[in-house]
């Protein structure tokens, strides 16, 4: 027969050499092999690395010595289409860009609508998370918004969860907030039950993700749902529990002790709050951190008038974990679960949250800057290199 003279195409792989790798719950000096979209090895030897080329494989080597090699951050609360609007049309926050997540170590986001579900729509949100996924990170969404009954894509929360791949729950439903719909306990129970059943049928997390406002009722509506209905506490996930004052923070600690999850909004005080919780033996295995990026931060006076206005940035998780690491001397074994394992478990992201063979290769190589900051030197998302020292992935129309 005729000889095939075509060059055999070599498949590209990546090797992270000599880093301190968060694997199996501890930090270990390892070499990590990435191929396709997955982690292929967490203990590849130098001899095996040398043998890759012989096998027809091209392995690009990355020096990870003196660096932390960690799972990519999972941010479960991002206004990817832009939030805001409390001061009218000109106060709408711009939408997100993929590079802003990547440079801050975020490889998975969950998009959300907030106050405005009129000029910001679920159709727009769904399209945006699909775009982010195409551009290089993993992106999901909640159906609904602040208001009740929830806005949906298919006519019901349950149908959205079953039929729309990207939908993982309903939220952020506003509770104890003047911008919410002031729903009674029965309506909240119906929405949460729809989310739970939709999650079961659709093999999703099916969480009821609750925005907690500043009103004095705090977590009381969620506590009533646990006490007065058959809903499990793990279905009900409050967020912003650390930015509404000491009373809500104390309520959230009790909620965690009851077996619930609590999502903290990363900010300047968050590391100190977490450190105080650890000192008080508050269980942290169901604590998650999120940025609320591109969501507005209005400050209201006693009459409900906006007296200050800003919006959240996607760098707050990276800053918070750096504070925990350098200022409060937490180990990486204590820090990483807050932004990897814990949200992955909550959201049923079974291929994310850890560096193990067969898992999605969402991997960060982090280096210390003056023992104050952490900088992602290399970022991999589903096995794709999306950041290195002098380059970061970007959208079609961004340079």
Coordinates of C-alpha atoms in Angstrom, one line a residue:
X1 CA 0.0 0.0 0.0
X2 CA 0.9 3.6 -0.4
X3 CA 3.0 5.1 2.5
X4 CA 1.4 7.9 4.5
X5 CA 3.8 10.8 4.4
X6 CA 1.7 13.2 6.4
X7 CA 3.3 14.5 9.6
X8 CA 1.7 13.1 12.7
X9 CA 0.0 15.9 14.5
X10 CA 1.3 16.3 18.1
X11 CA -1.2 17.1 20.8
X12 CA -0.3 20.0 23.2
X13 CA 0.0 19.4 26.9
X14 CA 1.1 21.5 29.8
X15 CA 3.3 20.6 32.8
X16 CA 3.5 22.7 35.9
X17 CA 6.8 21.9 37.5
X18 CA 7.8 22.0 41.2
X19 CA 4.9 24.0 42.6
X20 CA 3.3 23.6 46.0
X21 CA 0.1 21.9 44.9
X22 CA -3.2 21.8 46.8
X23 CA -4.0 18.1 46.3
X24 CA -5.9 15.7 48.5
X25 CA -6.5 18.4 51.0
X26 CA -2.9 19.2 51.7
X27 CA 0.0 21.2 50.1
X28 CA 2.5 19.0 48.4
X29 CA 5.5 19.7 46.1
X30 CA 4.3 18.1 42.8
X31 CA 4.4 18.2 39.0
X32 CA 1.0 18.6 37.4
X33 CA 0.2 17.4 33.9
X34 CA -2.7 19.0 32.0
X35 CA -4.0 17.6 28.7
X36 CA -7.2 18.3 26.8
X37 CA -9.6 19.8 29.3
X38 CA -8.5 17.7 32.3
X39 CA -5.9 17.1 34.9
X40 CA -4.0 14.0 33.7
X41 CA -1.5 13.6 36.6
X42 CA -0.7 15.2 39.9
X43 CA 2.6 13.4 40.3
X44 CA 4.3 13.1 36.9
X45 CA 8.0 12.4 37.3
X46 CA 10.8 14.2 35.4
X47 CA 11.5 10.9 33.5
X48 CA 7.8 10.7 32.4
X49 CA 7.9 14.3 31.3
X50 CA 10.9 13.6 29.1
X51 CA 9.1 10.6 27.6
X52 CA 6.1 12.6 26.4
X53 CA 7.8 13.8 23.3
X54 CA 8.8 10.3 22.4
X55 CA 5.2 9.4 22.6
X56 CA 4.3 12.1 20.0
X57 CA 3.1 14.6 22.6
X58 CA 4.3 18.2 23.0
X59 CA 4.5 19.3 26.6
X60 CA 5.0 23.0 27.3
X61 CA 6.7 23.4 30.6
X62 CA 5.9 26.0 33.2
X63 CA 8.1 26.8 36.2
X64 CA 5.8 26.8 39.3
X65 CA 8.6 26.7 41.9
X66 CA 8.0 29.0 44.8
X67 CA 4.4 29.3 43.7
X68 CA 1.0 28.0 45.0
X69 CA -0.8 25.7 42.5
X70 CA -4.4 25.9 43.4
X71 CA -7.9 25.1 41.9
X72 CA -9.3 28.1 40.0
X73 CA -11.7 30.3 42.0
X74 CA -15.4 29.7 41.8
X75 CA -17.4 33.0 42.1
X76 CA -21.0 32.1 42.6
X77 CA -22.4 35.7 42.5
X78 CA -21.6 37.9 39.5
X79 CA -23.7 40.5 37.7
X80 CA -22.1 39.5 34.4
X81 CA -24.5 41.7 32.4
X82 CA -24.0 44.6 34.8
X83 CA -26.2 45.5 37.7
X84 CA -27.4 48.6 39.3
X85 CA -30.0 51.1 38.2
X86 CA -31.1 52.4 41.5
X87 CA -30.3 56.0 40.4
X88 CA -31.9 55.6 37.0
X89 CA -30.7 54.5 33.5
X90 CA -27.4 56.3 33.7
X91 CA -26.5 54.3 36.9
X92 CA -26.5 50.9 35.2
X93 CA -23.2 49.2 35.8
X94 CA -21.2 48.1 32.6
X95 CA -21.2 44.4 31.8
X96 CA -18.3 42.1 32.6
X97 CA -15.3 41.2 30.5
X98 CA -13.7 37.7 30.6
X99 CA -10.2 39.1 31.1
X100 CA -11.3 40.8 34.4
X101 CA -12.2 37.4 35.8
X102 CA -9.1 35.6 34.6
X103 CA -6.5 38.1 35.9
X104 CA -8.1 37.7 39.4
X105 CA -8.0 33.9 39.3
X106 CA -11.7 33.3 38.7
X107 CA -12.3 30.4 36.3
X108 CA -16.0 29.7 37.0
X109 CA -18.8 32.3 37.5
X110 CA -22.5 32.1 38.2
X111 CA -24.4 35.0 36.7
X112 CA -27.3 36.7 38.4
X113 CA -29.9 39.4 38.0
X114 CA -30.5 41.8 40.8
X115 CA -32.7 44.9 41.3
X116 CA -33.4 45.5 37.6
X117 CA -35.0 42.7 35.7
X118 CA -36.6 45.0 33.2
X119 CA -33.7 46.5 31.3
X120 CA -31.6 43.5 32.3
X121 CA -33.2 40.3 31.2
X122 CA -32.7 36.6 31.7
X123 CA -32.4 36.2 27.9
X124 CA -29.5 38.7 28.0
X125 CA -28.0 36.9 31.0
X126 CA -28.2 33.5 29.4
X127 CA -26.5 34.8 26.2
X128 CA -23.8 36.5 28.3
X129 CA -22.9 33.3 30.2
X130 CA -22.7 31.4 26.9
X131 CA -20.4 34.1 25.6
X132 CA -18.1 33.9 28.7
X133 CA -18.0 30.1 28.3
X134 CA -17.0 30.5 24.7
X135 CA -14.3 33.1 25.6
X136 CA -12.6 30.7 28.0
X137 CA -14.1 30.3 31.5
X138 CA -17.0 28.2 32.8
X139 CA -20.2 30.2 33.2
X140 CA -23.6 29.4 34.7
X141 CA -26.6 31.4 36.0
X142 CA -29.5 31.6 38.3
X143 CA -33.0 32.1 37.0
X144 CA -35.1 34.8 38.7
X145 CA -34.0 38.1 40.3
X146 CA -34.8 40.2 43.3
X147 CA -38.5 40.1 42.6
X148 CA -41.3 37.5 43.2
X149 CA -42.9 35.8 41.4
X150 CA -39.5 35.1 39.7
X151 CA -38.9 36.0 36.1
X152 CA -38.0 32.9 34.1
X153 CA -36.9 31.8 30.7
X154 CA -39.4 28.9 30.2
X155 CA -42.4 29.9 32.4
X156 CA -41.3 28.3 35.7
X157 CA -38.3 28.0 37.9
X158 CA -38.6 24.2 37.7
X159 CA -38.7 24.1 33.9
X160 CA -35.6 26.5 33.7
X161 CA -33.6 24.1 36.0
X162 CA -34.6 21.0 34.0
X163 CA -34.3 22.4 30.5
X164 CA -31.6 25.1 30.5
X165 CA -28.2 23.6 31.0
X166 CA -26.6 26.7 32.5
X167 CA -29.3 27.3 35.2
X168 CA -28.2 26.0 38.7
X169 CA -30.8 27.6 41.0
X170 CA -33.1 30.6 41.6
X171 CA -31.8 33.9 42.8
X172 CA -30.9 36.3 44.0
X173 CA -34.3 36.6 45.6
X174 CA -34.4 39.7 47.8
X175 CA -35.4 39.1 51.5
X176 CA -35.4 41.7 54.3
X177 CA -34.9 44.4 51.7
X178 CA -37.1 47.3 50.5
X179 CA -36.2 46.5 46.9
X180 CA -37.7 43.0 47.2
X181 CA -41.3 42.1 46.6
X182 CA -42.1 41.6 50.3
X183 CA -43.2 38.1 49.6
X184 CA -44.8 36.1 52.4
X185 CA -43.5 32.8 53.7
X186 CA -45.8 30.7 51.5
X187 CA -44.6 32.3 48.3
X188 CA -41.0 31.9 49.3
X189 CA -41.7 28.2 50.1
X190 CA -43.2 27.6 46.7
X191 CA -40.2 29.2 44.9
X192 CA -37.7 27.3 47.0
X193 CA -39.6 24.0 46.5
X194 CA -39.7 24.6 42.7
X195 CA -35.9 25.1 42.8
X196 CA -35.4 22.0 44.8
X197 CA -37.5 19.7 42.6
X198 CA -36.1 21.3 39.5
X199 CA -32.7 20.6 40.8
X200 CA -33.5 17.0 41.5
X201 CA -35.1 16.3 38.1
X202 CA -32.4 18.3 36.2
X203 CA -29.5 16.9 38.3
X204 CA -28.6 20.4 39.4
X205 CA -27.9 22.1 42.7
X206 CA -31.4 23.6 42.7
X207 CA -30.6 26.2 45.4
X208 CA -32.8 29.1 46.6
X209 CA -30.1 31.9 46.6
X210 CA -31.3 34.7 48.9
X211 CA -30.1 38.3 48.9
X212 CA -30.3 39.5 52.5
X213 CA -30.9 43.2 52.9
X214 CA -30.6 45.5 55.8
X215 CA -34.1 45.2 57.3
X216 CA -34.3 43.9 60.9
X217 CA -35.9 40.6 59.9
X218 CA -32.5 39.4 58.6
X219 CA -32.6 35.6 58.2
X220 CA -35.9 35.2 59.9
X221 CA -37.8 34.3 56.7
X222 CA -35.3 31.5 56.0
X223 CA -35.4 30.2 59.5
X224 CA -39.2 30.0 59.2
X225 CA -38.9 28.1 56.0
X226 CA -36.7 25.5 57.8
X227 CA -39.0 25.4 60.8
X228 CA -42.4 25.4 59.1
X229 CA -41.8 23.5 55.8
X230 CA -40.1 20.2 54.8
X231 CA -37.4 22.1 52.9
X232 CA -33.8 21.1 53.9
X233 CA -31.7 23.9 55.2
X234 CA -29.1 23.3 52.5
X235 CA -31.5 24.4 49.8
X236 CA -31.6 27.9 51.3
X237 CA -28.4 29.9 50.7
X238 CA -28.2 33.4 52.1
X239 CA -25.7 35.9 50.7
X240 CA -24.3 39.3 51.8
X241 CA -24.4 38.0 55.4
X242 CA -21.2 39.9 56.3
X243 CA -22.0 43.3 55.0
X244 CA -25.2 44.2 56.9
X245 CA -23.8 44.6 60.4
X246 CA -22.9 42.5 63.4
X247 CA -26.4 41.2 64.1
X248 CA -26.7 39.5 60.7
X249 CA -23.2 38.2 60.9
X250 CA -24.1 36.6 64.3
X251 CA -27.3 35.1 62.7
X252 CA -25.2 33.7 59.9
X253 CA -22.9 32.0 62.3
X254 CA -25.9 30.3 64.0
X255 CA -27.2 29.4 60.5
X256 CA -23.9 27.6 59.8
X257 CA -24.1 25.8 63.1
X258 CA -27.5 24.6 62.1
X259 CA -26.0 22.9 59.0
X260 CA -26.7 25.6 56.4
X261 CA -24.5 27.3 53.8
X262 CA -23.7 31.0 54.0
X263 CA -22.1 33.1 51.2
X264 CA -19.9 36.0 52.2
X265 CA -19.4 39.0 50.0
X266 CA -15.6 39.5 49.8
X267 CA -14.5 43.0 50.8
X268 CA -12.0 44.8 53.0
X269 CA -13.5 43.4 56.3
X270 CA -14.2 39.9 55.1
X271 CA -10.8 38.3 56.1
X272 CA -11.1 39.7 59.7
X273 CA -14.7 38.4 59.9
X274 CA -13.6 34.9 58.8
X275 CA -10.7 35.0 61.2
X276 CA -13.1 35.8 64.1
X277 CA -15.4 33.0 63.0
X278 CA -12.5 30.6 63.0
X279 CA -11.4 31.7 66.4
X280 CA -15.0 31.2 67.7
X281 CA -15.1 27.7 66.2
X282 CA -17.8 28.6 63.7
X283 CA -17.9 25.7 61.1
X284 CA -16.4 26.9 57.8
X285 CA -17.0 23.8 55.6
X286 CA -20.2 25.4 54.2
X287 CA -18.9 29.0 53.9
X288 CA -18.3 30.4 50.4
X289 CA -16.9 33.7 49.1
X290 CA -18.2 35.7 46.2
X291 CA -17.5 39.1 44.7
X292 CA -20.9 40.4 43.7
X293 CA -18.8 41.9 40.8
X294 CA -20.5 44.5 38.6
X295 CA -23.4 44.7 41.1
X296 CA -24.1 48.2 42.5
X297 CA -23.4 49.2 46.1
X298 CA -26.0 51.9 46.9
X299 CA -26.1 53.4 50.4
X300 CA -29.5 54.6 51.5
X301 CA -30.4 57.1 54.3
X302 CA -33.2 56.6 56.8
X303 CA -35.7 57.9 54.2
X304 CA -34.6 55.5 51.5
X305 CA -32.7 58.0 49.4
X306 CA -29.4 57.0 47.8
X307 CA -26.6 59.0 49.4
X308 CA -23.6 57.0 48.0
X309 CA -23.2 54.8 44.9
X310 CA -20.5 52.5 43.6
X311 CA -20.1 49.0 42.3
X312 CA -18.2 45.8 43.2
X313 CA -15.1 44.7 41.4
X314 CA -14.0 41.2 40.5
X315 CA -10.7 41.5 42.5
X316 CA -12.2 41.1 46.0
X317 CA -11.8 37.3 46.3
X318 CA -8.1 37.5 45.4
X319 CA -7.6 40.3 47.9
X320 CA -9.5 38.5 50.7
X321 CA -7.6 35.2 50.3
X322 CA -4.3 37.2 50.3
X323 CA -5.3 38.9 53.5
X324 CA -6.1 35.5 55.1
X325 CA -2.8 34.1 53.9
X326 CA -0.4 36.9 54.7
X327 CA -2.1 39.0 57.4
X328 CA -3.9 36.2 59.4
X329 CA -1.5 33.4 58.5
X330 CA -4.1 30.9 57.4
X331 CA -2.8 27.9 55.6
X332 CA -3.8 27.4 52.0
X333 CA -5.5 24.2 53.1
X334 CA -7.8 26.4 55.1
X335 CA -8.3 29.1 52.5
X336 CA -8.8 27.2 49.2
X337 CA -12.0 25.4 50.1
X338 CA -13.8 28.7 50.6
X339 CA -13.4 29.5 46.8
X340 CA -13.1 26.0 45.4
X341 CA -14.3 22.9 47.2
X342 CA -17.2 24.5 49.1
X343 CA -18.9 26.2 46.2
X344 CA -18.3 23.3 43.9
X345 CA -20.0 21.0 46.4
X346 CA -22.9 23.3 47.0
X347 CA -23.4 23.9 43.2
X348 CA -22.9 20.2 42.3
X349 CA -20.0 21.1 40.0
X350 CA -18.6 17.6 40.3
X351 CA -15.7 18.2 37.9
X352 CA -14.5 21.4 39.7
X353 CA -13.0 22.5 42.9
X354 CA -10.0 20.3 43.3
X355 CA -6.8 19.3 41.4
X356 CA -7.3 15.6 40.9
X357 CA -6.9 13.2 37.9
X358 CA -10.0 13.5 35.7
X359 CA -11.2 16.8 37.1
X360 CA -11.5 19.9 34.9
X361 CA -8.1 21.6 34.6
X362 CA -9.1 24.9 36.2
X363 CA -5.7 25.7 37.8
X364 CA -4.0 28.8 39.1
X365 CA -0.3 29.3 39.6
X366 CA 0.0 32.0 42.3
X367 CA 3.1 33.9 43.3
X368 CA 3.7 36.1 46.3
X369 CA 4.2 39.8 45.7
X370 CA 6.2 41.3 48.7
X371 CA 4.4 38.9 51.0
X372 CA 1.3 41.1 50.8
X373 CA -0.4 40.2 47.6
X374 CA -1.0 37.1 45.5
X375 CA -0.7 37.3 41.7
X376 CA -1.9 34.7 39.2
X377 CA 1.1 34.1 37.0
X378 CA -0.5 31.4 34.9
X379 CA -4.2 30.5 34.7
X380 CA -5.7 27.5 33.1
X381 CA -9.4 27.1 32.5
X382 CA -10.7 23.6 31.4
X383 CA -7.1 22.9 30.2
X384 CA -6.8 26.0 28.2
X385 CA -4.1 28.5 29.0
X386 CA -5.9 31.8 29.5
X387 CA -3.2 33.9 31.2
X388 CA 0.5 34.0 31.4
X389 CA 2.9 36.8 32.4
X390 CA 2.5 39.0 29.3
X391 CA -0.9 37.9 27.9
X392 CA -4.5 37.3 29.0
X393 CA -7.5 36.0 27.0
X394 CA -10.0 38.6 26.0
X395 CA -13.3 39.0 24.2
X396 CA -13.7 39.4 20.4
X397 CA -13.8 43.2 20.6
X398 CA -11.3 43.8 23.3
X399 CA -7.6 44.2 22.6

